[in-house]
Amino acid sequence: MFFRNGYDVVLMDLHMQGMNGFEATRRIRASGAPGAESAAMNDHIGKPVDCETLVGVIARHLPRKRPH
């Protein structure tokens, strides 16, 4: 899905079956995708997820756009 669509943010579960979040992140970053960091995750939120924390973390990583 990542390679077919343009996403601003990817939320990754680290303990998925088949391919865990660490491996999925390595593959995305190895692809040379624009904006992909060279190693590790950009941030981490533990479970259970607090919605206010999630919104703050996402806002910290999205590019700021000026209103028209």
PDB file of N, CA, C and O in Angstrom:
ATOM      1  N   MET A   1       0.819  -1.190   0.000  1.00  0.00           N
ATOM      2  CA  MET A   1       0.000   0.000   0.000  1.00  0.00           C
ATOM      3  C   MET A   1       0.869   1.263   0.000  1.00  0.00           C
ATOM      4  O   MET A   1       0.550   2.217  -0.675  1.00  0.00           O
ATOM      5  N   PHE A   2       1.922   1.242   0.769  1.00  0.00           N
ATOM      6  CA  PHE A   2       2.769   2.426   0.860  1.00  0.00           C
ATOM      7  C   PHE A   2       3.304   2.832  -0.508  1.00  0.00           C
ATOM      8  O   PHE A   2       3.336   3.996  -0.862  1.00  0.00           O
ATOM      9  N   PHE A   3       3.734   1.856  -1.296  1.00  0.00           N
ATOM     10  CA  PHE A   3       4.362   2.148  -2.578  1.00  0.00           C
ATOM     11  C   PHE A   3       3.352   2.542  -3.649  1.00  0.00           C
ATOM     12  O   PHE A   3       3.714   3.154  -4.637  1.00  0.00           O
ATOM     13  N   ARG A   4       2.074   2.199  -3.478  1.00  0.00           N
ATOM     14  CA  ARG A   4       1.048   2.542  -4.465  1.00  0.00           C
ATOM     15  C   ARG A   4       0.367   3.857  -4.181  1.00  0.00           C
ATOM     16  O   ARG A   4      -0.281   4.427  -5.049  1.00  0.00           O
ATOM     17  N   ASN A   5       0.447   4.344  -2.960  1.00  0.00           N
ATOM     18  CA  ASN A   5      -0.282   5.550  -2.545  1.00  0.00           C
ATOM     19  C   ASN A   5       0.675   6.535  -1.909  1.00  0.00           C
ATOM     20  O   ASN A   5       1.671   6.158  -1.331  1.00  0.00           O
ATOM     21  N   GLY A   6       0.321   7.787  -1.972  1.00  0.00           N
ATOM     22  CA  GLY A   6       1.140   8.805  -1.323  1.00  0.00           C
ATOM     23  C   GLY A   6       0.600   9.120   0.065  1.00  0.00           C
ATOM     24  O   GLY A   6      -0.468   9.687   0.190  1.00  0.00           O
ATOM     25  N   TYR A   7       1.317   8.695   1.099  1.00  0.00           N
ATOM     26  CA  TYR A   7       0.892   8.936   2.473  1.00  0.00           C
ATOM     27  C   TYR A   7       1.779   9.985   3.116  1.00  0.00           C
ATOM     28  O   TYR A   7       2.979  10.024   2.893  1.00  0.00           O
ATOM     29  N   ASP A   8       1.167  10.834   3.953  1.00  0.00           N
ATOM     30  CA  ASP A   8       1.932  11.810   4.716  1.00  0.00           C
ATOM     31  C   ASP A   8       2.477  11.195   5.998  1.00  0.00           C
ATOM     32  O   ASP A   8       3.515  11.599   6.502  1.00  0.00           O
ATOM     33  N   VAL A   9       1.754  10.212   6.541  1.00  0.00           N
ATOM     34  CA  VAL A   9       2.133   9.570   7.803  1.00  0.00           C
ATOM     35  C   VAL A   9       1.823   8.082   7.695  1.00  0.00           C
ATOM     36  O   VAL A   9       0.801   7.697   7.138  1.00  0.00           O
ATOM     37  N   VAL A  10       2.705   7.261   8.226  1.00  0.00           N
ATOM     38  CA  VAL A  10       2.462   5.826   8.306  1.00  0.00           C
ATOM     39  C   VAL A  10       2.515   5.437   9.780  1.00  0.00           C
ATOM     40  O   VAL A  10       3.518   5.669  10.447  1.00  0.00           O
ATOM     41  N   LEU A  11       1.431   4.862  10.276  1.00  0.00           N
ATOM     42  CA  LEU A  11       1.403   4.345  11.644  1.00  0.00           C
ATOM     43  C   LEU A  11       1.720   2.855  11.554  1.00  0.00           C
ATOM     44  O   LEU A  11       1.064   2.124  10.831  1.00  0.00           O
ATOM     45  N   MET A  12       2.717   2.435  12.278  1.00  0.00           N
ATOM     46  CA  MET A  12       3.203   1.065  12.146  1.00  0.00           C
ATOM     47  C   MET A  12       3.029   0.324  13.466  1.00  0.00           C
ATOM     48  O   MET A  12       3.438   0.811  14.512  1.00  0.00           O
ATOM     49  N   ASP A  13       2.422  -0.848  13.421  1.00  0.00           N
ATOM     50  CA  ASP A  13       2.369  -1.726  14.589  1.00  0.00           C
ATOM     51  C   ASP A  13       3.636  -2.580  14.542  1.00  0.00           C
ATOM     52  O   ASP A  13       3.925  -3.206  13.528  1.00  0.00           O
ATOM     53  N   LEU A  14       4.387  -2.587  15.602  1.00  0.00           N
ATOM     54  CA  LEU A  14       5.670  -3.285  15.591  1.00  0.00           C
ATOM     55  C   LEU A  14       5.528  -4.798  15.647  1.00  0.00           C
ATOM     56  O   LEU A  14       6.433  -5.514  15.259  1.00  0.00           O
ATOM     57  N   HIS A  15       4.403  -5.299  16.118  1.00  0.00           N
ATOM     58  CA  HIS A  15       4.245  -6.740  16.323  1.00  0.00           C
ATOM     59  C   HIS A  15       3.171  -7.320  15.409  1.00  0.00           C
ATOM     60  O   HIS A  15       2.250  -7.975  15.866  1.00  0.00           O
ATOM     61  N   MET A  16       3.293  -7.098  14.110  1.00  0.00           N
ATOM     62  CA  MET A  16       2.363  -7.672  13.136  1.00  0.00           C
ATOM     63  C   MET A  16       2.836  -9.077  12.794  1.00  0.00           C
ATOM     64  O   MET A  16       4.011  -9.390  12.892  1.00  0.00           O
ATOM     65  N   GLN A  17       1.904  -9.916  12.359  1.00  0.00           N
ATOM     66  CA  GLN A  17       2.282 -11.257  11.916  1.00  0.00           C
ATOM     67  C   GLN A  17       2.781 -11.177  10.480  1.00  0.00           C
ATOM     68  O   GLN A  17       2.377 -10.320   9.712  1.00  0.00           O
ATOM     69  N   GLY A  18       3.638 -12.086  10.107  1.00  0.00           N
ATOM     70  CA  GLY A  18       4.152 -12.129   8.742  1.00  0.00           C
ATOM     71  C   GLY A  18       5.355 -11.237   8.560  1.00  0.00           C
ATOM     72  O   GLY A  18       6.449 -11.696   8.278  1.00  0.00           O
ATOM     73  N   MET A  19       5.170  -9.931   8.706  1.00  0.00           N
ATOM     74  CA  MET A  19       6.269  -8.977   8.614  1.00  0.00           C
ATOM     75  C   MET A  19       6.054  -7.965   9.735  1.00  0.00           C
ATOM     76  O   MET A  19       5.072  -7.238   9.732  1.00  0.00           O
ATOM     77  N   ASN A  20       6.966  -7.912  10.692  1.00  0.00           N
ATOM     78  CA  ASN A  20       6.765  -6.979  11.796  1.00  0.00           C
ATOM     79  C   ASN A  20       7.064  -5.546  11.357  1.00  0.00           C
ATOM     80  O   ASN A  20       7.576  -5.298  10.266  1.00  0.00           O
ATOM     81  N   GLY A  21       6.723  -4.611  12.203  1.00  0.00           N
ATOM     82  CA  GLY A  21       6.883  -3.195  11.882  1.00  0.00           C
ATOM     83  C   GLY A  21       8.319  -2.774  11.630  1.00  0.00           C
ATOM     84  O   GLY A  21       8.583  -1.877  10.830  1.00  0.00           O
ATOM     85  N   PHE A  22       9.262  -3.424  12.310  1.00  0.00           N
ATOM     86  CA  PHE A  22      10.669  -3.090  12.088  1.00  0.00           C
ATOM     87  C   PHE A  22      11.091  -3.455  10.665  1.00  0.00           C
ATOM     88  O   PHE A  22      11.747  -2.671   9.978  1.00  0.00           O
ATOM     89  N   GLU A  23      10.710  -4.642  10.215  1.00  0.00           N
ATOM     90  CA  GLU A  23      11.064  -5.077   8.858  1.00  0.00           C
ATOM     91  C   GLU A  23      10.346  -4.232   7.811  1.00  0.00           C
ATOM     92  O   GLU A  23      10.941  -3.847   6.802  1.00  0.00           O
ATOM     93  N   ALA A  24       9.075  -3.936   8.032  1.00  0.00           N
ATOM     94  CA  ALA A  24       8.323  -3.096   7.085  1.00  0.00           C
ATOM     95  C   ALA A  24       8.969  -1.717   6.964  1.00  0.00           C
ATOM     96  O   ALA A  24       9.131  -1.188   5.863  1.00  0.00           O
ATOM     97  N   THR A  25       9.396  -1.148   8.085  1.00  0.00           N
ATOM     98  CA  THR A  25      10.059   0.154   8.069  1.00  0.00           C
ATOM     99  C   THR A  25      11.388   0.080   7.322  1.00  0.00           C
ATOM    100  O   THR A  25      11.715   0.961   6.514  1.00  0.00           O
ATOM    101  N   ARG A  26      12.161  -0.976   7.561  1.00  0.00           N
ATOM    102  CA  ARG A  26      13.434  -1.143   6.838  1.00  0.00           C
ATOM    103  C   ARG A  26      13.209  -1.193   5.330  1.00  0.00           C
ATOM    104  O   ARG A  26      13.935  -0.576   4.560  1.00  0.00           O
ATOM    105  N   ARG A  27      12.181  -1.911   4.906  1.00  0.00           N
ATOM    106  CA  ARG A  27      11.905  -2.032   3.463  1.00  0.00           C
ATOM    107  C   ARG A  27      11.467  -0.702   2.856  1.00  0.00           C
ATOM    108  O   ARG A  27      11.875  -0.363   1.752  1.00  0.00           O
ATOM    109  N   ILE A  28      10.633   0.040   3.568  1.00  0.00           N
ATOM    110  CA  ILE A  28      10.197   1.349   3.074  1.00  0.00           C
ATOM    111  C   ILE A  28      11.396   2.265   2.928  1.00  0.00           C
ATOM    112  O   ILE A  28      11.581   2.920   1.906  1.00  0.00           O
ATOM    113  N   ARG A  29      12.237   2.301   3.925  1.00  0.00           N
ATOM    114  CA  ARG A  29      13.396   3.205   3.891  1.00  0.00           C
ATOM    115  C   ARG A  29      14.441   2.759   2.884  1.00  0.00           C
ATOM    116  O   ARG A  29      15.092   3.577   2.252  1.00  0.00           O
ATOM    117  N   ALA A  30      14.601   1.469   2.695  1.00  0.00           N
ATOM    118  CA  ALA A  30      15.557   0.958   1.708  1.00  0.00           C
ATOM    119  C   ALA A  30      15.111   1.265   0.286  1.00  0.00           C
ATOM    120  O   ALA A  30      15.929   1.291  -0.631  1.00  0.00           O
ATOM    121  N   SER A  31      13.838   1.537   0.100  1.00  0.00           N
ATOM    122  CA  SER A  31      13.315   1.822  -1.243  1.00  0.00           C
ATOM    123  C   SER A  31      13.736   3.189  -1.753  1.00  0.00           C
ATOM    124  O   SER A  31      13.592   3.476  -2.935  1.00  0.00           O
ATOM    125  N   GLY A  32      14.253   4.033  -0.855  1.00  0.00           N
ATOM    126  CA  GLY A  32      14.622   5.380  -1.269  1.00  0.00           C
ATOM    127  C   GLY A  32      13.429   6.314  -1.358  1.00  0.00           C
ATOM    128  O   GLY A  32      13.497   7.359  -1.996  1.00  0.00           O
ATOM    129  N   ALA A  33      12.333   5.949  -0.720  1.00  0.00           N
ATOM    130  CA  ALA A  33      11.129   6.784  -0.740  1.00  0.00           C
ATOM    131  C   ALA A  33      11.447   8.169  -0.193  1.00  0.00           C
ATOM    132  O   ALA A  33      12.178   8.298   0.787  1.00  0.00           O
ATOM    133  N   PRO A  34      10.908   9.214  -0.815  1.00  0.00           N
ATOM    134  CA  PRO A  34      11.172  10.575  -0.341  1.00  0.00           C
ATOM    135  C   PRO A  34      10.759  10.747   1.110  1.00  0.00           C
ATOM    136  O   PRO A  34       9.703  10.283   1.520  1.00  0.00           O
ATOM    137  N   GLY A  35      11.604  11.383   1.888  1.00  0.00           N
ATOM    138  CA  GLY A  35      11.300  11.666   3.284  1.00  0.00           C
ATOM    139  C   GLY A  35      11.573  10.516   4.239  1.00  0.00           C
ATOM    140  O   GLY A  35      11.435  10.662   5.438  1.00  0.00           O
ATOM    141  N   ALA A  36      11.965   9.342   3.732  1.00  0.00           N
ATOM    142  CA  ALA A  36      12.229   8.205   4.620  1.00  0.00           C
ATOM    143  C   ALA A  36      13.572   8.406   5.314  1.00  0.00           C
ATOM    144  O   ALA A  36      14.566   8.703   4.667  1.00  0.00           O
ATOM    145  N   GLU A  37      13.576   8.267   6.607  1.00  0.00           N
ATOM    146  CA  GLU A  37      14.811   8.389   7.373  1.00  0.00           C
ATOM    147  C   GLU A  37      15.693   7.172   7.098  1.00  0.00           C
ATOM    148  O   GLU A  37      15.221   6.144   6.641  1.00  0.00           O
ATOM    149  N   SER A  38      16.975   7.287   7.418  1.00  0.00           N
ATOM    150  CA  SER A  38      17.888   6.192   7.090  1.00  0.00           C
ATOM    151  C   SER A  38      17.762   4.990   8.019  1.00  0.00           C
ATOM    152  O   SER A  38      18.086   3.884   7.625  1.00  0.00           O
ATOM    153  N   ALA A  39      17.335   5.178   9.257  1.00  0.00           N
ATOM    154  CA  ALA A  39      17.226   4.045  10.177  1.00  0.00           C
ATOM    155  C   ALA A  39      16.256   4.380  11.300  1.00  0.00           C
ATOM    156  O   ALA A  39      16.039   5.531  11.623  1.00  0.00           O
ATOM    157  N   ALA A  40      15.677   3.334  11.869  1.00  0.00           N
ATOM    158  CA  ALA A  40      14.788   3.445  13.027  1.00  0.00           C
ATOM    159  C   ALA A  40      13.473   4.137  12.718  1.00  0.00           C
ATOM    160  O   ALA A  40      13.211   4.509  11.585  1.00  0.00           O
ATOM    161  N   MET A  41      12.654   4.262  13.727  1.00  0.00           N
ATOM    162  CA  MET A  41      11.349   4.918  13.594  1.00  0.00           C
ATOM    163  C   MET A  41      11.529   6.406  13.864  1.00  0.00           C
ATOM    164  O   MET A  41      12.465   6.814  14.519  1.00  0.00           O
ATOM    165  N   ASN A  42      10.592   7.197  13.383  1.00  0.00           N
ATOM    166  CA  ASN A  42      10.654   8.634  13.644  1.00  0.00           C
ATOM    167  C   ASN A  42      10.158   8.976  15.039  1.00  0.00           C
ATOM    168  O   ASN A  42      10.530   9.994  15.597  1.00  0.00           O
ATOM    169  N   ASP A  43       9.266   8.128  15.582  1.00  0.00           N
ATOM    170  CA  ASP A  43       8.686   8.385  16.895  1.00  0.00           C
ATOM    171  C   ASP A  43       8.064   7.097  17.404  1.00  0.00           C
ATOM    172  O   ASP A  43       7.993   6.117  16.673  1.00  0.00           O
ATOM    173  N   HIS A  44       7.583   7.104  18.617  1.00  0.00           N
ATOM    174  CA  HIS A  44       6.953   5.913  19.196  1.00  0.00           C
ATOM    175  C   HIS A  44       5.852   6.338  20.151  1.00  0.00           C
ATOM    176  O   HIS A  44       6.022   7.287  20.922  1.00  0.00           O
ATOM    177  N   ILE A  45       4.730   5.642  20.085  1.00  0.00           N
ATOM    178  CA  ILE A  45       3.645   5.824  21.043  1.00  0.00           C
ATOM    179  C   ILE A  45       3.292   4.429  21.550  1.00  0.00           C
ATOM    180  O   ILE A  45       3.010   3.529  20.760  1.00  0.00           O
ATOM    181  N   GLY A  46       3.314   4.248  22.851  1.00  0.00           N
ATOM    182  CA  GLY A  46       2.978   2.957  23.426  1.00  0.00           C
ATOM    183  C   GLY A  46       1.469   2.746  23.502  1.00  0.00           C
ATOM    184  O   GLY A  46       0.686   3.690  23.416  1.00  0.00           O
ATOM    185  N   LYS A  47       1.091   1.487  23.637  1.00  0.00           N
ATOM    186  CA  LYS A  47      -0.316   1.148  23.796  1.00  0.00           C
ATOM    187  C   LYS A  47      -0.632   1.047  25.283  1.00  0.00           C
ATOM    188  O   LYS A  47       0.230   0.653  26.056  1.00  0.00           O
ATOM    189  N   PRO A  48      -1.814   1.387  25.707  1.00  0.00           N
ATOM    190  CA  PRO A  48      -2.924   1.894  24.894  1.00  0.00           C
ATOM    191  C   PRO A  48      -2.638   3.317  24.424  1.00  0.00           C
ATOM    192  O   PRO A  48      -1.999   4.108  25.118  1.00  0.00           O
ATOM    193  N   VAL A  49      -3.106   3.624  23.223  1.00  0.00           N
ATOM    194  CA  VAL A  49      -2.838   4.915  22.593  1.00  0.00           C
ATOM    195  C   VAL A  49      -3.777   5.978  23.151  1.00  0.00           C
ATOM    196  O   VAL A  49      -4.989   5.794  23.196  1.00  0.00           O
ATOM    197  N   ASP A  50      -3.195   7.085  23.581  1.00  0.00           N
ATOM    198  CA  ASP A  50      -3.948   8.248  24.020  1.00  0.00           C
ATOM    199  C   ASP A  50      -4.142   9.150  22.801  1.00  0.00           C
ATOM    200  O   ASP A  50      -3.165   9.517  22.133  1.00  0.00           O
ATOM    201  N   CYS A  51      -5.393   9.477  22.468  1.00  0.00           N
ATOM    202  CA  CYS A  51      -5.693  10.226  21.240  1.00  0.00           C
ATOM    203  C   CYS A  51      -5.002  11.586  21.199  1.00  0.00           C
ATOM    204  O   CYS A  51      -4.510  12.002  20.152  1.00  0.00           O
ATOM    205  N   GLU A  52      -4.938  12.275  22.315  1.00  0.00           N
ATOM    206  CA  GLU A  52      -4.294  13.587  22.341  1.00  0.00           C
ATOM    207  C   GLU A  52      -2.794  13.464  22.042  1.00  0.00           C
ATOM    208  O   GLU A  52      -2.225  14.257  21.297  1.00  0.00           O
ATOM    209  N   THR A  53      -2.166  12.451  22.595  1.00  0.00           N
ATOM    210  CA  THR A  53      -0.751  12.190  22.324  1.00  0.00           C
ATOM    211  C   THR A  53      -0.548  11.849  20.856  1.00  0.00           C
ATOM    212  O   THR A  53       0.381  12.354  20.213  1.00  0.00           O
ATOM    213  N   LEU A  54      -1.414  11.001  20.303  1.00  0.00           N
ATOM    214  CA  LEU A  54      -1.316  10.613  18.892  1.00  0.00           C
ATOM    215  C   LEU A  54      -1.402  11.833  17.985  1.00  0.00           C
ATOM    216  O   LEU A  54      -0.580  12.004  17.080  1.00  0.00           O
ATOM    217  N   VAL A  55      -2.370  12.701  18.219  1.00  0.00           N
ATOM    218  CA  VAL A  55      -2.527  13.905  17.394  1.00  0.00           C
ATOM    219  C   VAL A  55      -1.283  14.789  17.500  1.00  0.00           C
ATOM    220  O   VAL A  55      -0.788  15.309  16.496  1.00  0.00           O
ATOM    221  N   GLY A  56      -0.739  14.938  18.699  1.00  0.00           N
ATOM    222  CA  GLY A  56       0.461  15.750  18.880  1.00  0.00           C
ATOM    223  C   GLY A  56       1.667  15.194  18.148  1.00  0.00           C
ATOM    224  O   GLY A  56       2.428  15.932  17.517  1.00  0.00           O
ATOM    225  N   VAL A  57       1.858  13.881  18.201  1.00  0.00           N
ATOM    226  CA  VAL A  57       2.994  13.245  17.527  1.00  0.00           C
ATOM    227  C   VAL A  57       2.849  13.365  16.016  1.00  0.00           C
ATOM    228  O   VAL A  57       3.809  13.695  15.314  1.00  0.00           O
ATOM    229  N   ILE A  58       1.655  13.130  15.493  1.00  0.00           N
ATOM    230  CA  ILE A  58       1.431  13.265  14.049  1.00  0.00           C
ATOM    231  C   ILE A  58       1.683  14.703  13.614  1.00  0.00           C
ATOM    232  O   ILE A  58       2.376  14.942  12.616  1.00  0.00           O
ATOM    233  N   ALA A  59       1.170  15.659  14.353  1.00  0.00           N
ATOM    234  CA  ALA A  59       1.357  17.080  14.004  1.00  0.00           C
ATOM    235  C   ALA A  59       2.829  17.453  13.987  1.00  0.00           C
ATOM    236  O   ALA A  59       3.269  18.258  13.156  1.00  0.00           O
ATOM    237  N   ARG A  60       3.606  16.865  14.865  1.00  0.00           N
ATOM    238  CA  ARG A  60       5.043  17.164  14.940  1.00  0.00           C
ATOM    239  C   ARG A  60       5.781  16.723  13.673  1.00  0.00           C
ATOM    240  O   ARG A  60       6.800  17.291  13.295  1.00  0.00           O
ATOM    241  N   HIS A  61       5.261  15.716  12.973  1.00  0.00           N
ATOM    242  CA  HIS A  61       5.965  15.163  11.814  1.00  0.00           C
ATOM    243  C   HIS A  61       5.384  15.577  10.461  1.00  0.00           C
ATOM    244  O   HIS A  61       6.020  15.345   9.434  1.00  0.00           O
ATOM    245  N   LEU A  62       4.207  16.172  10.459  1.00  0.00           N
ATOM    246  CA  LEU A  62       3.630  16.608   9.188  1.00  0.00           C
ATOM    247  C   LEU A  62       4.224  17.944   8.776  1.00  0.00           C
ATOM    248  O   LEU A  62       4.490  18.795   9.625  1.00  0.00           O
ATOM    249  N   PRO A  63       4.413  18.153   7.463  1.00  0.00           N
ATOM    250  CA  PRO A  63       4.901  19.459   7.019  1.00  0.00           C
ATOM    251  C   PRO A  63       3.842  20.525   7.323  1.00  0.00           C
ATOM    252  O   PRO A  63       2.654  20.284   7.197  1.00  0.00           O
ATOM    253  N   ARG A  64       4.310  21.657   7.773  1.00  0.00           N
ATOM    254  CA  ARG A  64       3.383  22.754   8.076  1.00  0.00           C
ATOM    255  C   ARG A  64       2.991  23.446   6.775  1.00  0.00           C
ATOM    256  O   ARG A  64       3.847  23.828   5.992  1.00  0.00           O
ATOM    257  N   LYS A  65       1.694  23.621   6.587  1.00  0.00           N
ATOM    258  CA  LYS A  65       1.189  24.298   5.394  1.00  0.00           C
ATOM    259  C   LYS A  65       0.592  25.623   5.810  1.00  0.00           C
ATOM    260  O   LYS A  65      -0.105  25.720   6.816  1.00  0.00           O
ATOM    261  N   ARG A  66       0.855  26.630   5.029  1.00  0.00           N
ATOM    262  CA  ARG A  66       0.302  27.958   5.320  1.00  0.00           C
ATOM    263  C   ARG A  66      -1.121  28.044   4.791  1.00  0.00           C
ATOM    264  O   ARG A  66      -1.392  27.599   3.672  1.00  0.00           O
ATOM    265  N   PRO A  67      -2.030  28.629   5.574  1.00  0.00           N
ATOM    266  CA  PRO A  67      -3.397  28.774   5.082  1.00  0.00           C
ATOM    267  C   PRO A  67      -3.455  29.748   3.917  1.00  0.00           C
ATOM    268  O   PRO A  67      -2.648  30.688   3.839  1.00  0.00           O
ATOM    269  N   HIS A  68      -4.370  29.527   2.991  1.00  0.00           N
ATOM    270  CA  HIS A  68      -4.510  30.403   1.833  1.00  0.00           C
ATOM    271  C   HIS A  68      -5.315  31.638   2.197  1.00  0.00           C
ATOM    272  O   HIS A  68      -6.236  31.604   2.931  1.00  0.00           O
TER     273      HIS A  68
END
